[in-house]
């Protein structure tokens, strides 16, 4: 937990740096170009096993892992901030975030499905060589896609050229920005819920349902439904607004999550159908959280006349990483509390009860916490459009600095 939280602290630092970057390409796009090759190289090195002593290998592993986390943050924070500056249209932001979410989830599924077969193919019995070659190929693809993203995007929203850089003022504006505070807390609980649920489902199928083979089908149908929900997100958001959609998504996700508590573990079809419905409901909210980062940056500019897209986005991304760390820690604490023994082939009745409660009730409560936070989010769909229109009028008074 401390290591993960420490790594999360790099995000706001990078956000501040990105906001103070000034090039002919903009503030955020250049970082995709500058970090592309280093990202690829460090990615390969992280999965390379050197011929060192055991102690040397441990030092090498930690060093390359830390470097990978650093270069990932340097690359990812500007990348995440792009949504806020590519368009001033709130609906277009949701659409951009939807495409991003679909691509990210699809890529994750492809890598999870093909990584081990690729390791075996390239390694010919040598796993170290297999992982190095596999990551070499994936890293090369990442370099290409980062460069494509650099050339294919454009920053259209720029701060007022008269805006003076002030870290103290940026932080003051940030903590006075009510939508940002709400989104920060919602993001924290959102990713806490994801990790609590994600960490416990395999033990659920192994020790409670006693059908570990069902886990693959559970994940496969769930992912397909998730992608369908993400694909529908923009159309629904345009009609009801991001805030209302996000609240509905989290409430329904929490209810369907808790439904697992009363479903008999032997009811395979019911479990999978419930997961399909849950993932669809959850997928509806996926793009919202990324699009709302841009809306929150707009709100801050609207209120104060100052824009700090990188600082706003990176501070929310900090909440994302903190939520991932907190969710993993909570899942571990709950397992320990209920007497779960990781090496055991059979778990006690108390441990099985703890697994079921964590997978259903406790994870569901985390989703409800997200919805509770969002009730205090003050930007409605109408307010979103009003802010966008007002800022568009203000920006007519100065020309953008980057193309």
Coordinates of C-alpha atoms in Angstrom, one line a residue:
X1 CA 0.0 0.0 0.0
X2 CA 2.7 2.6 0.9
X3 CA 4.6 1.8 -2.3
X4 CA 1.5 2.2 -4.5
X5 CA 0.5 5.4 -2.8
X6 CA 4.1 6.7 -3.2
X7 CA 3.9 5.9 -6.9
X8 CA 0.5 7.6 -7.1
X9 CA 2.1 10.9 -5.9
X10 CA 4.1 11.2 -9.1
X11 CA 0.8 11.9 -11.0
X12 CA 0.2 15.4 -9.6
X13 CA 3.8 16.3 -10.1
X14 CA 3.6 15.4 -13.8
X15 CA 0.3 17.3 -14.1
X16 CA 2.0 20.4 -12.9
X17 CA 4.9 19.9 -15.2
X18 CA 2.6 19.3 -18.2
X19 CA 0.6 22.5 -17.5
X20 CA 3.9 24.4 -17.7
X21 CA 5.0 22.9 -20.9
X22 CA 4.8 25.2 -23.9
X23 CA 5.6 24.0 -27.4
X24 CA 4.2 24.6 -30.9
X25 CA 2.4 21.3 -30.5
X26 CA 0.7 22.2 -27.3
X27 CA 1.2 21.2 -23.7
X28 CA 0.3 17.5 -23.6
X29 CA 0.8 16.0 -27.1
X30 CA 4.6 16.4 -27.0
X31 CA 4.9 14.1 -24.1
X32 CA 3.5 11.2 -26.1
X33 CA 6.3 11.7 -28.6
X34 CA 9.1 12.3 -26.1
X35 CA 8.3 9.3 -24.0
X36 CA 7.5 6.8 -26.8
X37 CA 10.9 5.3 -27.3
X38 CA 12.0 5.4 -23.6
X39 CA 8.7 3.7 -22.7
X40 CA 9.4 1.0 -25.2
X41 CA 13.0 0.5 -24.0
X42 CA 12.2 0.4 -20.3
X43 CA 9.3 -2.0 -21.1
X44 CA 11.6 -4.5 -22.6
X45 CA 14.3 -4.1 -19.9
X46 CA 11.6 -4.7 -17.2
X47 CA 10.9 -8.1 -18.6
X48 CA 14.6 -9.0 -19.3
X49 CA 16.3 -11.4 -16.9
X50 CA 20.0 -10.5 -16.6
X51 CA 22.7 -13.0 -15.5
X52 CA 23.1 -11.4 -12.1
X53 CA 23.3 -12.9 -8.7
X54 CA 20.0 -13.4 -6.9
X55 CA 20.5 -10.1 -5.0
X56 CA 21.5 -8.4 -8.2
X57 CA 18.4 -9.7 -9.9
X58 CA 16.2 -8.3 -7.1
X59 CA 17.8 -4.9 -7.4
X60 CA 17.5 -5.0 -11.2
X61 CA 13.8 -6.0 -11.0
X62 CA 13.0 -3.2 -8.5
X63 CA 15.0 -0.6 -10.5
X64 CA 13.4 -1.4 -13.8
X65 CA 9.9 -1.6 -12.2
X66 CA 10.3 1.8 -10.7
X67 CA 11.6 3.3 -14.0
X68 CA 8.6 1.7 -15.7
X69 CA 6.2 3.3 -13.2
X70 CA 7.9 6.7 -13.7
X71 CA 7.9 6.6 -17.5
X72 CA 4.3 5.4 -17.5
X73 CA 3.2 8.4 -15.4
X74 CA 5.2 10.8 -17.5
X75 CA 3.4 9.4 -20.6
X76 CA -0.1 8.7 -19.1
X77 CA -0.9 12.0 -17.3
X78 CA -0.5 14.1 -20.5
X79 CA -2.3 11.4 -22.5
X80 CA -5.3 11.4 -20.0
X81 CA -5.3 15.3 -20.1
X82 CA -5.8 15.4 -23.8
X83 CA -9.5 14.7 -23.6
X84 CA -10.0 18.0 -21.8
X85 CA -8.2 20.0 -24.5
X86 CA -9.1 18.2 -27.8
X87 CA -12.7 19.6 -27.7
X88 CA -14.8 22.0 -25.7
X89 CA -18.0 20.0 -26.5
X90 CA -19.0 18.0 -23.4
X91 CA -20.7 15.3 -25.6
X92 CA -17.7 15.0 -27.9
X93 CA -15.6 14.4 -24.8
X94 CA -17.8 11.5 -23.8
X95 CA -17.5 10.1 -27.3
X96 CA -13.7 10.3 -27.2
X97 CA -13.6 8.7 -23.8
X98 CA -15.9 5.9 -25.1
X99 CA -13.6 5.0 -28.0
X100 CA -10.6 5.1 -25.6
X101 CA -12.4 2.8 -23.1
X102 CA -13.4 0.3 -25.7
X103 CA -9.8 0.2 -27.1
X104 CA -8.3 -0.1 -23.7
X105 CA -10.6 -2.9 -22.5
X106 CA -10.2 -4.7 -25.9
X107 CA -6.4 -4.4 -25.7
X108 CA -6.4 -5.8 -22.1
X109 CA -8.4 -8.8 -23.2
X110 CA -6.1 -9.4 -26.2
X111 CA -3.0 -9.2 -24.1
X112 CA -4.5 -11.4 -21.3
X113 CA -5.5 -14.0 -23.9
X114 CA -2.3 -14.1 -26.0
X115 CA 0.5 -13.2 -23.6
X116 CA 1.1 -16.8 -22.3
X117 CA 0.8 -18.4 -25.8
X118 CA 3.2 -15.8 -27.1
X119 CA 5.7 -16.5 -24.3
X120 CA 5.6 -20.2 -25.1
X121 CA 6.0 -19.6 -28.9
X122 CA 8.9 -17.2 -28.5
X123 CA 10.6 -18.9 -25.6
X124 CA 10.6 -22.6 -26.8
X125 CA 10.8 -23.7 -23.2
X126 CA 12.8 -20.7 -22.0
X127 CA 10.2 -18.4 -20.2
X128 CA 12.7 -15.6 -19.6
X129 CA 13.4 -15.4 -23.3
X130 CA 9.7 -15.7 -24.1
X131 CA 8.7 -12.8 -21.9
X132 CA 11.5 -10.7 -23.2
X133 CA 10.5 -11.3 -26.8
X134 CA 6.8 -10.9 -26.1
X135 CA 7.3 -7.6 -24.3
X136 CA 9.6 -6.5 -27.1
X137 CA 6.8 -6.9 -29.6
X138 CA 4.2 -5.3 -27.4
X139 CA 6.6 -2.4 -26.6
X140 CA 7.4 -1.8 -30.2
X141 CA 3.6 -1.6 -30.9
X142 CA 3.2 0.9 -28.0
X143 CA 5.9 3.1 -29.5
X144 CA 4.2 3.1 -32.9
X145 CA 0.8 3.9 -31.3
X146 CA 2.1 6.7 -29.1
X147 CA 3.6 8.3 -32.2
X148 CA 0.4 7.8 -34.1
X149 CA -1.6 9.4 -31.2
X150 CA 0.8 12.4 -31.3
X151 CA 0.3 13.1 -35.0
X152 CA -3.4 12.3 -35.0
X153 CA -4.5 14.6 -32.2
X154 CA -4.8 18.3 -31.8
X155 CA -5.0 20.5 -28.7
X156 CA -7.8 23.0 -29.4
X157 CA -8.3 24.4 -25.8
X158 CA -5.5 26.6 -24.4
X159 CA -5.3 28.7 -21.2
X160 CA -5.5 32.5 -21.6
X161 CA -2.0 33.6 -22.8
X162 CA -2.1 36.2 -20.0
X163 CA -2.4 33.5 -17.3
X164 CA 0.6 33.5 -15.0
X165 CA 2.0 30.2 -13.8
X166 CA 1.5 29.8 -10.0
X167 CA 1.5 26.5 -8.3
X168 CA 0.0 27.9 -5.1
X169 CA -2.8 29.5 -7.0
X170 CA -3.4 26.3 -9.0
X171 CA -3.7 24.2 -5.9
X172 CA -5.9 26.8 -4.2
X173 CA -8.2 26.8 -7.2
X174 CA -8.2 23.0 -7.2
X175 CA -9.4 22.5 -3.7
X176 CA -12.0 25.2 -4.1
X177 CA -13.3 23.4 -7.2
X178 CA -16.3 21.5 -5.7
X179 CA -16.8 19.3 -8.8
X180 CA -13.2 18.2 -8.6
X181 CA -13.4 17.3 -4.9
X182 CA -16.5 15.2 -5.7
X183 CA -14.9 13.5 -8.7
X184 CA -11.8 12.8 -6.7
X185 CA -13.7 11.0 -4.0
X186 CA -15.9 9.2 -6.6
X187 CA -12.8 8.0 -8.5
X188 CA -11.2 6.8 -5.2
X189 CA -14.3 4.6 -4.4
X190 CA -14.8 3.6 -8.0
X191 CA -11.4 2.0 -8.4
X192 CA -11.5 0.6 -4.8
X193 CA -14.8 -1.2 -5.7
X194 CA -13.3 -2.5 -9.0
X195 CA -10.2 -4.0 -7.2
X196 CA -12.2 -5.5 -4.3
X197 CA -14.5 -7.2 -6.7
X198 CA -11.8 -8.2 -9.1
X199 CA -9.5 -9.7 -6.4
X200 CA -12.2 -12.0 -4.9
X201 CA -14.0 -13.5 -7.9
X202 CA -11.4 -16.2 -8.7
X203 CA -11.4 -17.4 -5.0
X204 CA -15.2 -17.3 -5.2
X205 CA -15.4 -19.7 -8.1
X206 CA -12.6 -21.9 -6.6
X207 CA -13.8 -22.2 -3.1
X208 CA -17.5 -21.2 -3.0
X209 CA -18.9 -22.2 -6.4
X210 CA -16.3 -24.9 -6.6
X211 CA -16.1 -24.6 -10.4
X212 CA -13.0 -22.7 -11.3
X213 CA -13.5 -23.4 -15.0
X214 CA -16.6 -21.2 -14.9
X215 CA -14.4 -18.2 -14.2
X216 CA -13.2 -17.9 -17.8
X217 CA -16.8 -17.9 -19.1
X218 CA -17.8 -15.5 -16.4
X219 CA -15.1 -13.1 -17.5
X220 CA -15.7 -13.5 -21.2
X221 CA -19.4 -12.8 -21.1
X222 CA -18.8 -10.0 -18.7
X223 CA -16.2 -8.3 -20.9
X224 CA -18.5 -8.5 -23.9
X225 CA -21.3 -6.9 -22.0
X226 CA -19.0 -4.3 -20.6
X227 CA -17.9 -3.2 -24.1
X228 CA -21.6 -3.0 -25.1
X229 CA -22.3 -0.8 -22.1
X230 CA -19.3 1.5 -23.0
X231 CA -20.5 1.6 -26.6
X232 CA -24.0 2.8 -25.5
X233 CA -22.6 5.4 -23.0
X234 CA -22.4 8.4 -25.3
X235 CA -26.0 8.0 -26.6
X236 CA -27.4 7.7 -23.1
X237 CA -25.2 10.5 -21.7
X238 CA -26.5 12.9 -24.4
X239 CA -30.0 12.3 -23.2
X240 CA -29.7 12.3 -19.4
X241 CA -26.3 13.8 -18.7
X242 CA -23.1 12.3 -17.4
X243 CA -23.9 12.9 -13.7
X244 CA -27.3 11.1 -13.9
X245 CA -25.9 8.3 -16.0
X246 CA -23.0 7.8 -13.6
X247 CA -25.3 7.7 -10.5
X248 CA -27.6 5.2 -12.2
X249 CA -24.7 3.0 -13.3
X250 CA -23.2 2.9 -9.8
X251 CA -26.5 2.2 -8.1
X252 CA -27.4 -0.6 -10.5
X253 CA -23.9 -2.0 -10.3
X254 CA -24.1 -2.1 -6.5
X255 CA -27.5 -3.8 -6.5
X256 CA -26.4 -6.5 -9.0
X257 CA -23.2 -6.9 -7.2
X258 CA -25.0 -7.6 -3.9
X259 CA -27.4 -10.0 -5.7
X260 CA -24.5 -12.5 -5.8
X261 CA -25.0 -12.9 -2.0
X262 CA -28.5 -14.5 -2.5
X263 CA -27.8 -16.5 -5.7
X264 CA -27.0 -20.1 -5.0
X265 CA -23.3 -20.8 -6.0
X266 CA -24.6 -23.8 -8.1
X267 CA -26.8 -21.5 -10.2
X268 CA -24.4 -21.1 -13.0
X269 CA -26.7 -19.5 -15.5
X270 CA -28.1 -17.0 -13.0
X271 CA -24.6 -16.0 -11.9
X272 CA -23.5 -15.3 -15.5
X273 CA -26.7 -13.5 -16.5
X274 CA -26.4 -11.3 -13.4
X275 CA -22.8 -10.5 -14.3
X276 CA -23.7 -9.7 -17.9
X277 CA -26.3 -7.2 -16.6
X278 CA -23.9 -5.8 -14.0
X279 CA -21.1 -5.3 -16.5
X280 CA -23.4 -3.6 -18.9
X281 CA -24.6 -1.2 -16.2
X282 CA -21.0 -0.6 -15.1
X283 CA -19.8 -0.1 -18.7
X284 CA -22.2 2.8 -19.1
X285 CA -20.2 4.8 -16.6
X286 CA -16.7 3.9 -17.9
X287 CA -16.3 6.9 -20.3
X288 CA -18.0 9.4 -17.9
X289 CA -15.2 9.5 -15.4
X290 CA -12.7 10.5 -18.1
X291 CA -14.9 13.0 -19.8
X292 CA -15.8 14.6 -16.5
X293 CA -12.2 15.4 -15.9
X294 CA -12.4 17.9 -18.8
X295 CA -15.7 19.2 -17.5
X296 CA -14.2 19.8 -14.1
X297 CA -11.2 21.7 -15.7
X298 CA -13.8 23.8 -17.6
X299 CA -15.6 24.6 -14.4
X300 CA -12.4 25.7 -12.7
X301 CA -11.6 28.0 -15.7
X302 CA -15.2 29.3 -15.7
X303 CA -15.1 30.2 -12.0
X304 CA -11.5 31.5 -11.7
X305 CA -10.5 32.5 -15.2
X306 CA -7.5 30.1 -14.9
X307 CA -7.1 26.7 -16.6
X308 CA -4.9 23.9 -15.3
X309 CA -6.1 20.8 -17.2
X310 CA -3.0 18.7 -16.4
X311 CA -3.2 19.5 -12.6
X312 CA -6.9 18.7 -12.5
X313 CA -6.6 15.5 -14.5
X314 CA -3.4 14.2 -12.7
X315 CA -5.0 14.9 -9.2
X316 CA -8.0 12.7 -10.2
X317 CA -5.5 10.0 -11.6
X318 CA -3.9 10.1 -8.2
X319 CA -7.3 9.1 -6.8
X320 CA -7.4 6.3 -9.3
X321 CA -4.1 4.8 -8.2
X322 CA -4.9 5.4 -4.6
X323 CA -8.2 3.5 -5.1
X324 CA -6.4 0.6 -6.8
X325 CA -4.0 0.4 -3.8
X326 CA -6.8 0.8 -1.2
X327 CA -9.0 -1.8 -2.9
X328 CA -6.1 -4.3 -2.9
X329 CA -5.4 -3.6 0.7
X330 CA -9.0 -3.9 1.8
X331 CA -9.5 -7.2 -0.1
X332 CA -6.3 -8.5 1.7
X333 CA -7.5 -7.3 5.1
X334 CA -10.9 -8.9 4.6
X335 CA -9.4 -12.2 3.6
X336 CA -7.2 -12.1 6.6
X337 CA -10.1 -11.2 8.9
X338 CA -12.1 -14.2 7.8
X339 CA -9.2 -16.6 8.0
X340 CA -8.5 -17.2 4.3
X341 CA -5.4 -19.3 3.7
X342 CA -4.0 -18.8 0.3
X343 CA -2.2 -22.1 0.1
X344 CA -5.1 -24.2 1.3
X345 CA -7.0 -26.5 -1.1
X346 CA -10.2 -26.1 0.9
X347 CA -11.3 -23.0 2.9
X348 CA -13.1 -23.0 6.2
X349 CA -16.8 -22.1 6.4
X350 CA -15.8 -18.7 7.8
X351 CA -13.4 -18.0 5.0
X352 CA -16.0 -19.0 2.4
X353 CA -18.5 -16.7 4.1
X354 CA -15.9 -13.9 3.9
X355 CA -15.2 -14.5 0.2
X356 CA -19.0 -14.3 -0.5
X357 CA -19.5 -11.2 1.5
X358 CA -16.5 -9.5 -0.1
X359 CA -17.6 -10.4 -3.6
X360 CA -21.1 -9.2 -3.0
X361 CA -21.9 -6.9 -0.1
X362 CA -18.6 -5.2 0.6
X363 CA -17.9 -4.5 -3.1
X364 CA -21.5 -3.4 -3.6
X365 CA -21.1 -0.9 -0.8
X366 CA -18.1 0.6 -2.5
X367 CA -20.2 1.1 -5.6
X368 CA -22.9 2.8 -3.6
X369 CA -20.3 5.1 -2.1
X370 CA -19.5 6.3 -5.6
X371 CA -23.2 7.1 -6.2
X372 CA -23.4 8.9 -2.9
X373 CA -20.5 11.1 -3.8
X374 CA -22.0 12.0 -7.2
X375 CA -25.2 13.3 -5.6
X376 CA -23.1 16.3 -4.6
X377 CA -21.6 16.8 -8.1
X378 CA -23.0 20.2 -9.1
X379 CA -22.6 20.1 -12.9
X380 CA -25.8 19.1 -14.7
X381 CA -26.1 18.5 -18.4
X382 CA -27.6 22.0 -18.8
X383 CA -24.9 23.5 -16.6
X384 CA -22.2 21.7 -18.7
X385 CA -23.5 23.3 -21.9
X386 CA -23.8 26.8 -20.3
X387 CA -20.2 26.6 -19.1
X388 CA -19.0 25.5 -22.5
X389 CA -20.8 28.3 -24.2
X390 CA -19.5 31.0 -21.8
X391 CA -15.9 29.8 -22.2
X392 CA -16.3 29.7 -26.0
X393 CA -17.2 33.4 -25.9
X394 CA -14.3 34.3 -23.6
X395 CA -11.8 32.4 -25.8
X396 CA -12.8 34.5 -28.8
X397 CA -10.8 37.3 -27.1
X398 CA -7.5 35.5 -27.4
X399 CA -6.0 33.2 -30.0
X400 CA -4.8 29.6 -29.1
X401 CA -1.0 29.3 -29.0
X402 CA -0.8 25.7 -30.3
X403 CA -2.2 23.9 -33.3

